[in-house]
mmCIF file of C-alpha atoms in Angstrom:
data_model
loop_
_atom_site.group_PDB
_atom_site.id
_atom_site.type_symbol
_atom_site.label_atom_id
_atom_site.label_comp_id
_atom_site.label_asym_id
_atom_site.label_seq_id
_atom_site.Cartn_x
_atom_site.Cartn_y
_atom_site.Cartn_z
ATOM 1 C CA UNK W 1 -8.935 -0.488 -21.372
ATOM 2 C CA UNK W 2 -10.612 -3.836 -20.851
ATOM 3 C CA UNK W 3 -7.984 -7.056 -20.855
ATOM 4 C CA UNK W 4 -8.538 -10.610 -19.761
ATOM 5 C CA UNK W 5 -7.815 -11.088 -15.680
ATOM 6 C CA UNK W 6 -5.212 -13.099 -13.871
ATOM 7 C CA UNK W 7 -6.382 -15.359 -11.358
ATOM 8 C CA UNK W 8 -9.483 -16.556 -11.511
ATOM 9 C CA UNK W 9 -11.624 -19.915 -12.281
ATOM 10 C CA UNK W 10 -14.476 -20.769 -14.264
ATOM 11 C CA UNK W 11 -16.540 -22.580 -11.637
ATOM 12 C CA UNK W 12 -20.253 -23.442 -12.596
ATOM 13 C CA UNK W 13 -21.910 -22.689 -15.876
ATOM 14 C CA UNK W 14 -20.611 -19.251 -16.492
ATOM 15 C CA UNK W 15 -20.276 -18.327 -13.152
ATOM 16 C CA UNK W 16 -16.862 -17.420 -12.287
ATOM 17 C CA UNK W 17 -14.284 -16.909 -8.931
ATOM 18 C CA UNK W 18 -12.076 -14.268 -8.805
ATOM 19 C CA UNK W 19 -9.027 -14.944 -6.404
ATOM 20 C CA UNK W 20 -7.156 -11.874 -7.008
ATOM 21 C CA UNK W 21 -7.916 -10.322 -3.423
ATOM 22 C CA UNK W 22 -9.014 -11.594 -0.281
ATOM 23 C CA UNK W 23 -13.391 -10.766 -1.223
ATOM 24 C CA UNK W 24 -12.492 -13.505 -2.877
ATOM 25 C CA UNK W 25 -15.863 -12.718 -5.535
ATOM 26 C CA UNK W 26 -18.182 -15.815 -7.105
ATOM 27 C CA UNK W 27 -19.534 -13.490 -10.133
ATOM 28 C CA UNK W 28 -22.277 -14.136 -12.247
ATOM 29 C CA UNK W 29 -22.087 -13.635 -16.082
ATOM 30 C CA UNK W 30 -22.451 -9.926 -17.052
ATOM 31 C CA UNK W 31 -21.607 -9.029 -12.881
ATOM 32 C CA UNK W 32 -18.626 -6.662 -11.421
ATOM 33 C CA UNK W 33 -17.046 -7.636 -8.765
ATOM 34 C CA UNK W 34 -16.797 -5.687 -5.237
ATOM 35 C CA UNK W 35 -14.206 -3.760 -6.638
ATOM 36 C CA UNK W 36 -16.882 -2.993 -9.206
ATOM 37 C CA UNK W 37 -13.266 -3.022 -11.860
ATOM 38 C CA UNK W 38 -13.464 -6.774 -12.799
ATOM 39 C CA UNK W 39 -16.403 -8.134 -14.969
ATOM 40 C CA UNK W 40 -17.616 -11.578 -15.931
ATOM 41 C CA UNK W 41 -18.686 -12.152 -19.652
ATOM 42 C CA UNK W 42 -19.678 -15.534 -20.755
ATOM 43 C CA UNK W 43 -17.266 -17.169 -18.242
ATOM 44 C CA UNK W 44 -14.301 -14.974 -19.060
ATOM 45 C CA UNK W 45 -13.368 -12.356 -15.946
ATOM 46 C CA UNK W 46 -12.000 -8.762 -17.879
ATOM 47 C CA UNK W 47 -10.500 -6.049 -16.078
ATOM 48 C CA UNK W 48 -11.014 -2.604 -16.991
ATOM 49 C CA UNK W 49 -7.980 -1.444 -14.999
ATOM 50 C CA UNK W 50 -5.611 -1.893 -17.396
ATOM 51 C CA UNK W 51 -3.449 1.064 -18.722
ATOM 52 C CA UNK W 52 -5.689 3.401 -17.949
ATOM 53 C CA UNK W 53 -4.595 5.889 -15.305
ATOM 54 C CA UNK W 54 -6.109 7.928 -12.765
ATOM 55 C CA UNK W 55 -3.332 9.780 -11.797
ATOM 56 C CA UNK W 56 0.615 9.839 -12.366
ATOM 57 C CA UNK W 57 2.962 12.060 -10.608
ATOM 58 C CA UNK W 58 6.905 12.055 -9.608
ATOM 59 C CA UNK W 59 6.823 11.986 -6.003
ATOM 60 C CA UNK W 60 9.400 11.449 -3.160
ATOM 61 C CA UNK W 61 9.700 8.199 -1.831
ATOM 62 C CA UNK W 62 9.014 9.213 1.591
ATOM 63 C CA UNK W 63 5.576 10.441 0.401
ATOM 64 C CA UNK W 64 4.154 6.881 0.137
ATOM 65 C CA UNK W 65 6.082 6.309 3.048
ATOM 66 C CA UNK W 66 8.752 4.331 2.665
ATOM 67 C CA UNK W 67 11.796 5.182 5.104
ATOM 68 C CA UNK W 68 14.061 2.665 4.219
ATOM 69 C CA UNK W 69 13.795 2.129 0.345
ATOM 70 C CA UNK W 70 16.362 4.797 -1.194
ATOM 71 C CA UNK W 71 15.630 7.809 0.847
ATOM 72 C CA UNK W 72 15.180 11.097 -0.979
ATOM 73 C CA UNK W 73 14.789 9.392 -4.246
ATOM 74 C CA UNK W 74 12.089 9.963 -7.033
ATOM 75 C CA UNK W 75 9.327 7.548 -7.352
ATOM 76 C CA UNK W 76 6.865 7.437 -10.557
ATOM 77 C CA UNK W 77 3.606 6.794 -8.860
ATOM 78 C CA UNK W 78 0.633 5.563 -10.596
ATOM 79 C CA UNK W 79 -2.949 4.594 -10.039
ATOM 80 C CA UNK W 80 -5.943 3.377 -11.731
ATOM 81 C CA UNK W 81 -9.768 3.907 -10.536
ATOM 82 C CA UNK W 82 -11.238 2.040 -8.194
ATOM 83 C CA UNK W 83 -10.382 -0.070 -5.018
ATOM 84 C CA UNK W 84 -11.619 -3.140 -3.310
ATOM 85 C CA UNK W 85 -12.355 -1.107 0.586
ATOM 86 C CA UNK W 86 -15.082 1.120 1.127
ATOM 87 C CA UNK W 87 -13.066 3.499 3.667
ATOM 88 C CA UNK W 88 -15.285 7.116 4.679
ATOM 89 C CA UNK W 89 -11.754 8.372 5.285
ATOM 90 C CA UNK W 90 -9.949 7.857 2.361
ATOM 91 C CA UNK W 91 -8.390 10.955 0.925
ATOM 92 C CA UNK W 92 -8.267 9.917 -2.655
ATOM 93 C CA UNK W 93 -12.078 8.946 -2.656
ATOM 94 C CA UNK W 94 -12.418 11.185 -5.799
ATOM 95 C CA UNK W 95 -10.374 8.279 -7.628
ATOM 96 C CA UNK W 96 -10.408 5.218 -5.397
ATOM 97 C CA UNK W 97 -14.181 5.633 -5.143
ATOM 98 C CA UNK W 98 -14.886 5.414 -8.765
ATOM 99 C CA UNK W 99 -15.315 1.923 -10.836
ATOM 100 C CA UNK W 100 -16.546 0.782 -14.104
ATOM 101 C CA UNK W 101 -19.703 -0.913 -12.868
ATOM 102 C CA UNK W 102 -21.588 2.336 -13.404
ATOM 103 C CA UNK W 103 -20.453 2.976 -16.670
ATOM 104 C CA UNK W 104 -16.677 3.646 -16.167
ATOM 105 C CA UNK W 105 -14.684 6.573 -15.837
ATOM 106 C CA UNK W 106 -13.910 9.251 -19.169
ATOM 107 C CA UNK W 107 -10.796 11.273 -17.383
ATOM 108 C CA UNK W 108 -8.651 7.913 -17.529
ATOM 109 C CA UNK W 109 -5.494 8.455 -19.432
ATOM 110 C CA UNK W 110 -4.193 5.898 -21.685
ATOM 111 C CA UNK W 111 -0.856 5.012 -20.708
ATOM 112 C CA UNK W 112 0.434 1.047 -21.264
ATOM 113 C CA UNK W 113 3.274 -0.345 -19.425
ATOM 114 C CA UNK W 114 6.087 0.276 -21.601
ATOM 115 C CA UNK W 115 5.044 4.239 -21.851
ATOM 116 C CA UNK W 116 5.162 4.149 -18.044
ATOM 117 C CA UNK W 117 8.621 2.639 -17.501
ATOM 118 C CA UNK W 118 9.918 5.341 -20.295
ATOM 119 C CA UNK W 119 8.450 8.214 -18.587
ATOM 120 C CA UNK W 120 9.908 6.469 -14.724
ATOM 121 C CA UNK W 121 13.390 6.677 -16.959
ATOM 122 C CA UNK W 122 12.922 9.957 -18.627
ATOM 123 C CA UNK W 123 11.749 11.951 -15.111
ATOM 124 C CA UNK W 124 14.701 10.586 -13.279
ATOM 125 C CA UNK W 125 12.752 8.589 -10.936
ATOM 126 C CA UNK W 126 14.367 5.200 -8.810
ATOM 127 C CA UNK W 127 10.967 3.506 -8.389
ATOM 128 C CA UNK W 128 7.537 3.085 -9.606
ATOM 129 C CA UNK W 129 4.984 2.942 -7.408
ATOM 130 C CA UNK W 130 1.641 1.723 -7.765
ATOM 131 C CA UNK W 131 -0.261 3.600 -5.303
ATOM 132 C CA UNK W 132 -2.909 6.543 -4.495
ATOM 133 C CA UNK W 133 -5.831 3.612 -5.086
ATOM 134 C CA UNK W 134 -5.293 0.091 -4.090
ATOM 135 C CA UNK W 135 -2.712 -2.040 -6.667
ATOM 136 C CA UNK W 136 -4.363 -5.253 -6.253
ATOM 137 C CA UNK W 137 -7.140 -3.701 -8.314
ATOM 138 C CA UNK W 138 -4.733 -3.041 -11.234
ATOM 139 C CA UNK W 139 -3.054 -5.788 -10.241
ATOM 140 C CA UNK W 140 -2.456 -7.372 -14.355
ATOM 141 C CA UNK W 141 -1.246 -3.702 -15.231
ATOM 142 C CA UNK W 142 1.366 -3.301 -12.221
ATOM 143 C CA UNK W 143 2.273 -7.059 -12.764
ATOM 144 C CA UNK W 144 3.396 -6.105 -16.570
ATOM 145 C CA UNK W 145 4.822 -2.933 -15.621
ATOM 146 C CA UNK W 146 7.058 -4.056 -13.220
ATOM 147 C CA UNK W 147 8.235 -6.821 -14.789
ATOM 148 C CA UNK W 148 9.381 -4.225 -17.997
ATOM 149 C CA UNK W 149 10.442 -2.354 -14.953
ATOM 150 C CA UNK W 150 12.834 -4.328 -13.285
ATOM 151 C CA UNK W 151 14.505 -5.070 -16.229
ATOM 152 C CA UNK W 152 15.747 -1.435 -16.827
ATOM 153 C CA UNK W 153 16.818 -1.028 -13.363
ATOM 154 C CA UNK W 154 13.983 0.231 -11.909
ATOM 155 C CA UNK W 155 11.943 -0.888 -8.344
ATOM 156 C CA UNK W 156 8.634 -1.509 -7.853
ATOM 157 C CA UNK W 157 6.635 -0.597 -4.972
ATOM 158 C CA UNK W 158 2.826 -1.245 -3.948
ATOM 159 C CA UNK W 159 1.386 1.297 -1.755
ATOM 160 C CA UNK W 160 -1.515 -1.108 -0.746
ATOM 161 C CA UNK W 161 -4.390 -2.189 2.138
ATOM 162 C CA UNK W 162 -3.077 -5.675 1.868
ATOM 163 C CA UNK W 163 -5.920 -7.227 0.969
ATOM 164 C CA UNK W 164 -4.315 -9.218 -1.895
ATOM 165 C CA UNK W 165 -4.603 -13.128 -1.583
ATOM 166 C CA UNK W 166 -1.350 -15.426 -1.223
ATOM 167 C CA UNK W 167 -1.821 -16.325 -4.614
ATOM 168 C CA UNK W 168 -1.688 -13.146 -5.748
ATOM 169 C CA UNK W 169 1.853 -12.288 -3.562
ATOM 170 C CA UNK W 170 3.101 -15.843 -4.840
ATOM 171 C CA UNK W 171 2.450 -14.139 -8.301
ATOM 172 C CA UNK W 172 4.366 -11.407 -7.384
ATOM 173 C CA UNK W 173 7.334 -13.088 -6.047
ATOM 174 C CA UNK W 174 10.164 -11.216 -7.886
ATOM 175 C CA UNK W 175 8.129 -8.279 -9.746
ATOM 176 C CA UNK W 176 7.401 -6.329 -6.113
ATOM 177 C CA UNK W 177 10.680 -5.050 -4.044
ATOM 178 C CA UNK W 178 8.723 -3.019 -1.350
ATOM 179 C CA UNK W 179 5.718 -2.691 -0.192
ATOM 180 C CA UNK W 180 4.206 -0.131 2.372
ATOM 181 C CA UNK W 181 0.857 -1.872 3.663
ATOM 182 C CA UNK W 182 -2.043 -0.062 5.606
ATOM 183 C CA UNK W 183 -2.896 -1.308 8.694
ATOM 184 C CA UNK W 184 -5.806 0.559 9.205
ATOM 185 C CA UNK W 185 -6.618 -0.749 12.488
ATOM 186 C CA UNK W 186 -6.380 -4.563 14.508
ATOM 187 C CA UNK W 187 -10.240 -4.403 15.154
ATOM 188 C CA UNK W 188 -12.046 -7.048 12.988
ATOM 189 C CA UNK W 189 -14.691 -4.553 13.928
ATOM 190 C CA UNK W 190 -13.521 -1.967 12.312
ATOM 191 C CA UNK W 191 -12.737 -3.669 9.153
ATOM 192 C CA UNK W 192 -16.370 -5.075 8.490
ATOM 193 C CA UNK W 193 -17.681 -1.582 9.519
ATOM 194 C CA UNK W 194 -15.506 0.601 8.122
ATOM 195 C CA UNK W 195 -13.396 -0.736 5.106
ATOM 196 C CA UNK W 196 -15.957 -3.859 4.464
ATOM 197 C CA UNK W 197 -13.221 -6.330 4.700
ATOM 198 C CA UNK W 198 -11.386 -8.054 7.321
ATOM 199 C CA UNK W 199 -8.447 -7.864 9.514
ATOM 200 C CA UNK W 200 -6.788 -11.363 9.353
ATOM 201 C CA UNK W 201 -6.156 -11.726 5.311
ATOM 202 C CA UNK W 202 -4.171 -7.979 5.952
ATOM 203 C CA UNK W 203 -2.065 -9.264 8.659
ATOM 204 C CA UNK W 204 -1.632 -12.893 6.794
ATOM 205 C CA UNK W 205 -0.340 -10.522 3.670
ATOM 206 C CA UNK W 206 2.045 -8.710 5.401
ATOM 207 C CA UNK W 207 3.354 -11.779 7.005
ATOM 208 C CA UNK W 208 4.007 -13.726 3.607
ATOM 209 C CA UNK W 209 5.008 -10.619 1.842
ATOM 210 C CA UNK W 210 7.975 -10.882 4.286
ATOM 211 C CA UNK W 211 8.488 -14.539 3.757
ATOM 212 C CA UNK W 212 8.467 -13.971 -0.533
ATOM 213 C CA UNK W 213 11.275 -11.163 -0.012
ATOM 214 C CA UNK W 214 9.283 -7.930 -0.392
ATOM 215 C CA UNK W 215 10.554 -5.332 1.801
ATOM 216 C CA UNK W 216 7.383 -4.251 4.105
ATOM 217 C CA UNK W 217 6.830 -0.997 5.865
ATOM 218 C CA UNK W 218 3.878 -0.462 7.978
ATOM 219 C CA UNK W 219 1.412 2.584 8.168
ATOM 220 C CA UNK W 220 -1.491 2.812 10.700
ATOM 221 C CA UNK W 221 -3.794 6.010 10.612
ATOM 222 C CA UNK W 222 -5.118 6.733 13.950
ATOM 223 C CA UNK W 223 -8.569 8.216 13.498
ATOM 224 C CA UNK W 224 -9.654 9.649 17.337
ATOM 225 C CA UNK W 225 -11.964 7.499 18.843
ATOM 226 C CA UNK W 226 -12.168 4.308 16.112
ATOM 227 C CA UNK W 227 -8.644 2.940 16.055
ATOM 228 C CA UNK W 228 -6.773 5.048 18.756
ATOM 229 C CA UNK W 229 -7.172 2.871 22.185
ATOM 230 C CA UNK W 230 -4.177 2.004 24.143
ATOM 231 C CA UNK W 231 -4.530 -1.615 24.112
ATOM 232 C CA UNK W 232 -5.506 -1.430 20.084
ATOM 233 C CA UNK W 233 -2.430 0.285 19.132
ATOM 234 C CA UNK W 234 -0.383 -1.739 21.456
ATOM 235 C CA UNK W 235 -1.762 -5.011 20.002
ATOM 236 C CA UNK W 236 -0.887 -3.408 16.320
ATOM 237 C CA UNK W 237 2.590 -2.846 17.437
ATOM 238 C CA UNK W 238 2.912 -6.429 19.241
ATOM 239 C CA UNK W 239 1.847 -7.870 15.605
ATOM 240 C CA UNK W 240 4.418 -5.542 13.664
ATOM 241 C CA UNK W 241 6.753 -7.071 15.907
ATOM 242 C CA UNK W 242 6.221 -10.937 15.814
ATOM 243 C CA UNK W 243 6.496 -10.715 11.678
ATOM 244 C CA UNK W 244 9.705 -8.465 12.136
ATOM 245 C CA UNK W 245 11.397 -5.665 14.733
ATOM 246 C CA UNK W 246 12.870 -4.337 11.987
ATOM 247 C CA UNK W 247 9.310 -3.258 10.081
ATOM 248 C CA UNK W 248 9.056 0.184 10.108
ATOM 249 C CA UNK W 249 5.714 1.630 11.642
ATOM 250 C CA UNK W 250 5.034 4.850 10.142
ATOM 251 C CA UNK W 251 1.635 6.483 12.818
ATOM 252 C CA UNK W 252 -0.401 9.180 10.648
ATOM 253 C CA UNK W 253 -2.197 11.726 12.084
ATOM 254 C CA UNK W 254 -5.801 12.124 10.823
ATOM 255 C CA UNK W 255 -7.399 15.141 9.017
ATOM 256 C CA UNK W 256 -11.189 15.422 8.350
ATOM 257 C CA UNK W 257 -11.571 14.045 5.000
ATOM 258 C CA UNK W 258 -15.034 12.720 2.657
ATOM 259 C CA UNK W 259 -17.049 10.745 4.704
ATOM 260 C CA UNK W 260 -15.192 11.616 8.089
ATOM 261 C CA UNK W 261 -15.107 15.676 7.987
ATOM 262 C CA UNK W 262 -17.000 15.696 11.439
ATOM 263 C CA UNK W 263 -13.592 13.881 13.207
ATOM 264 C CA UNK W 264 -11.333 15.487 14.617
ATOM 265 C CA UNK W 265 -7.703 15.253 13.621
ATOM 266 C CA UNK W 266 -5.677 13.449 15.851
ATOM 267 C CA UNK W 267 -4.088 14.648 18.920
ATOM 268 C CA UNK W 268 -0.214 14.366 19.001
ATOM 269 C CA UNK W 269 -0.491 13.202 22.509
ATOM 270 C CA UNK W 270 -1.792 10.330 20.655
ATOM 271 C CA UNK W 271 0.596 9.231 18.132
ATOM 272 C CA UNK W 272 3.579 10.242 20.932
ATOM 273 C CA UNK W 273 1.628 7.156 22.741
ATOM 274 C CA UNK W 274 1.283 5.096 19.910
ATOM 275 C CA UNK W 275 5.158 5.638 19.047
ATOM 276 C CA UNK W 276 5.692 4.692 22.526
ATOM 277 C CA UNK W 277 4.165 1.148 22.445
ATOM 278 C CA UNK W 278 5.780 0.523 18.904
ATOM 279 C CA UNK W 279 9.147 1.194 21.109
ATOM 280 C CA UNK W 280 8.002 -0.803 23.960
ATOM 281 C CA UNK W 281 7.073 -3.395 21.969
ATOM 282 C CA UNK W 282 10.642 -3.935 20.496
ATOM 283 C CA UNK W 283 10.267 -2.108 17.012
ATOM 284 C CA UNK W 284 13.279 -0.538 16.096
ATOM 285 C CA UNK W 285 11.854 1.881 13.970
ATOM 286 C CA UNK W 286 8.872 3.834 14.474
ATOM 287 C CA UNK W 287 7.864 7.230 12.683
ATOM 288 C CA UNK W 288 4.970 9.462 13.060
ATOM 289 C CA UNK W 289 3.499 11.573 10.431
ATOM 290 C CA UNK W 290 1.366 14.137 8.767
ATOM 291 C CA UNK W 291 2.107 16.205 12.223
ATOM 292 C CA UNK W 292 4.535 19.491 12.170
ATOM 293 C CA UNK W 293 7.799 18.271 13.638
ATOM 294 C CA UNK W 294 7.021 14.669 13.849
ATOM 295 C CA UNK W 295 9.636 11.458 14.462
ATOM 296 C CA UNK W 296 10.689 11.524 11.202
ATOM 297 C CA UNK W 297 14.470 10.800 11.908
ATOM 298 C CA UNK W 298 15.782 7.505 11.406
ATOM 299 C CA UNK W 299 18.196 5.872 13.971
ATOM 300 C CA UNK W 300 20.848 3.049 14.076
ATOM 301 C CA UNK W 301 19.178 0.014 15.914
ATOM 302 C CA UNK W 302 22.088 -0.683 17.927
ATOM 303 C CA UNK W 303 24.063 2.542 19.322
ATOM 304 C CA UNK W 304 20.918 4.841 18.137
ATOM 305 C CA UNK W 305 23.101 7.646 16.049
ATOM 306 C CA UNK W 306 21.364 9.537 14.047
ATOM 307 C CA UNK W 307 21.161 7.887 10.367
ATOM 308 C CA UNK W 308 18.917 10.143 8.187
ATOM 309 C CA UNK W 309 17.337 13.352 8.982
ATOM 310 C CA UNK W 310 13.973 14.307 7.280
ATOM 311 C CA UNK W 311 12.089 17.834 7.118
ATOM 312 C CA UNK W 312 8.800 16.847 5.681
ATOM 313 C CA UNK W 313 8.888 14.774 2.508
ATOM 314 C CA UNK W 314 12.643 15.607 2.111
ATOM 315 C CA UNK W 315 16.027 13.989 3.348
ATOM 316 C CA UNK W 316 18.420 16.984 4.467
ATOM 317 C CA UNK W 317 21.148 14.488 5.927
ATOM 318 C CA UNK W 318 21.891 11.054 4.779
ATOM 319 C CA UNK W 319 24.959 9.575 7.332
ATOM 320 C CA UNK W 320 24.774 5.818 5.999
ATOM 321 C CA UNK W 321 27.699 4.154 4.338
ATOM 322 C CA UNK W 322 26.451 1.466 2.286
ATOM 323 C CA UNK W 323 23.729 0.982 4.251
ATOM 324 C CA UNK W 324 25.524 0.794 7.794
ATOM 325 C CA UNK W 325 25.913 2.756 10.553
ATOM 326 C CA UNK W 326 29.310 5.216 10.600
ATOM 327 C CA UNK W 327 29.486 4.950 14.616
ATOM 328 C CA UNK W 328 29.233 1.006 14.638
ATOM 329 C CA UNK W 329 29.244 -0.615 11.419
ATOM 330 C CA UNK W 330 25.416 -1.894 12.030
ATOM 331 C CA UNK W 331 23.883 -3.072 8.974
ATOM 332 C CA UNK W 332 20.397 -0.750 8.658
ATOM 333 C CA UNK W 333 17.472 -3.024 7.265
ATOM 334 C CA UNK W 334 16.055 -1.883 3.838
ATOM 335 C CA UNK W 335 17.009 -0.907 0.597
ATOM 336 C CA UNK W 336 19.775 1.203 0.168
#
């Protein structure tokens, strides 16, 4: 459904300049953007990303992953097409893949804000999240969601690359409680190559998404061989650590997947490494993922008890007590 977009500027004739993520776009009159969602006409930017979704599922809140944002709760996740990275690993390519600059999509289900926040209510879930593509492209739906959202109790989370601008996170000051960015590697490098986008506007985001209040867990994908070196990770975990210790890092293992099916998945000798550095480089909690009997488990910070115990996408053992720590009365960071 096409609406008019938030943030951006008319700038010359009918050329205009989208600030809604870091691409930052100058487009022409009758031109998409590089998220190939947004479109100029006669000076006015639309987006066709609004209320129109790709998918919508109940999921558990430790699928996105978020650890420390009501463990084994429901989340309502949602996602529109399209997405402003060009990953050959993404696993959702089959959504996140597909704009409206050729034409848009037909499978898109009509589904406006309020109908969302119902169904949320209705399915029992805690949360919406706005996930499985990349938020910022949807950004004016999520924005009016979540604002509907909040009202009736509800949090909102963005499962996103970062790649968002600060204007758009000083938009969202108050809409957004959590966030779980991907850092999908600290190689400039491997940005321009692989994602077509940067490193530093990710790492700025998840900085001010901290100083605006929005809880922020970390995930990193280790693909063998493009992200995985010793010093790369460690400089990834050193980062994690100067915004805040107490940002979780959630490692994922690799699988083969769209462009990428000639990789091969990542060892676990690997991600024991990378959980290794995250430790060594002060974070006090670190996870690894998508790997049979992973570090799943959270611990107390302080006398390391055992908090929460996970199998897989479930919690079989929640010990907190208001959000603290039954051996020593620690306050657990998060939201509880």
């Amino acid at each position: 459904m096409r609406s008019e977009a938030l943030l951006y500027r008319q700038v010359s004739g009918n050329d205009v300049s989208c600030f809604l993520c870091s691409h930052r776009c100058l487009i022409k009159d009758g031109e998409f953007g590089f998220c190939g969602v947004r479109q100029n006409k006669k000076g006015r930017l639309y987006t066709y990303a609004y209320a129109d979704v790709a998918a919508a599922n109940f999921d558990p809140i430790e699928k996105k992953p978020l650890f420390h944002v009501l463990p084994g709760s429901k989340s309502f996740s949602i996602a529109a097409y399209g997405c402003n990275f060009r990953c050959g690993f993404c696993q959702n390519w089959q959504i996140s893949q597909t704009g409206y600059s050729e034409g848009g999509d037909d499978k898109a289900q009509r589904m406006p804000p309020r109908e969302v926040v119902k169904q949320a209510k209705a399915g029992g879930a805690a949360s919406i999240s706005y996930t499985y593509t990349e938020p910022t492209i949807f950004f004016e739906y999520a924005y009016e969601t979540a604002g509907l959202a909040g009202k009736e109790g509800l949090l909102n989370i963005l499962v996103t690359n970062g790649y968002m601008t600060r204007e758009a996170l000083d938009l969202s000051k108050g809409y957004f409680d959590a966030a779980n960015v991907d850092l999908k590697a600290f190689s400039d490098e491997f940005y321009r190559k692989v994602c077509k986008a940067r490193l530093k506007p990710v790492c700025e985001s998840i900085r001010h998404m901290k100083e605006i209040g929005i809880w922020v867990e970390v995930t990193t994908l280790v693909i063998p061989g493009l992200n995985d070196s010793k010093e790369e990770l460690g400089e990834a975990a050193a980062f994690i650590a100067s915004v805040g210790r107490e940002i979780p890092w959630h490692i994922s293992r690799f699988h083969p997947d769209y462009k990428m099916n000639d990789v091969e998945a990542t060892p676990v000798e690997t991600l024991e490494m990378a959980y290794g550095l995250g430790k060594a480089a002060g974070l006090k909690y670190v996870y690894t993922g998508n790997v049979p009997g992973g570090r799943e488990d959270t611990f107390c910070g302080n006398c390391n008890t055992v908090l929460i115990k996970r199998q897989g996408f479930s919690v079989s053992r929640n010990n907190l007590k208001g959000g603290l720590c039954p051996s020593c009365n620690t306050r657990v960071e998060g939201l509880f």
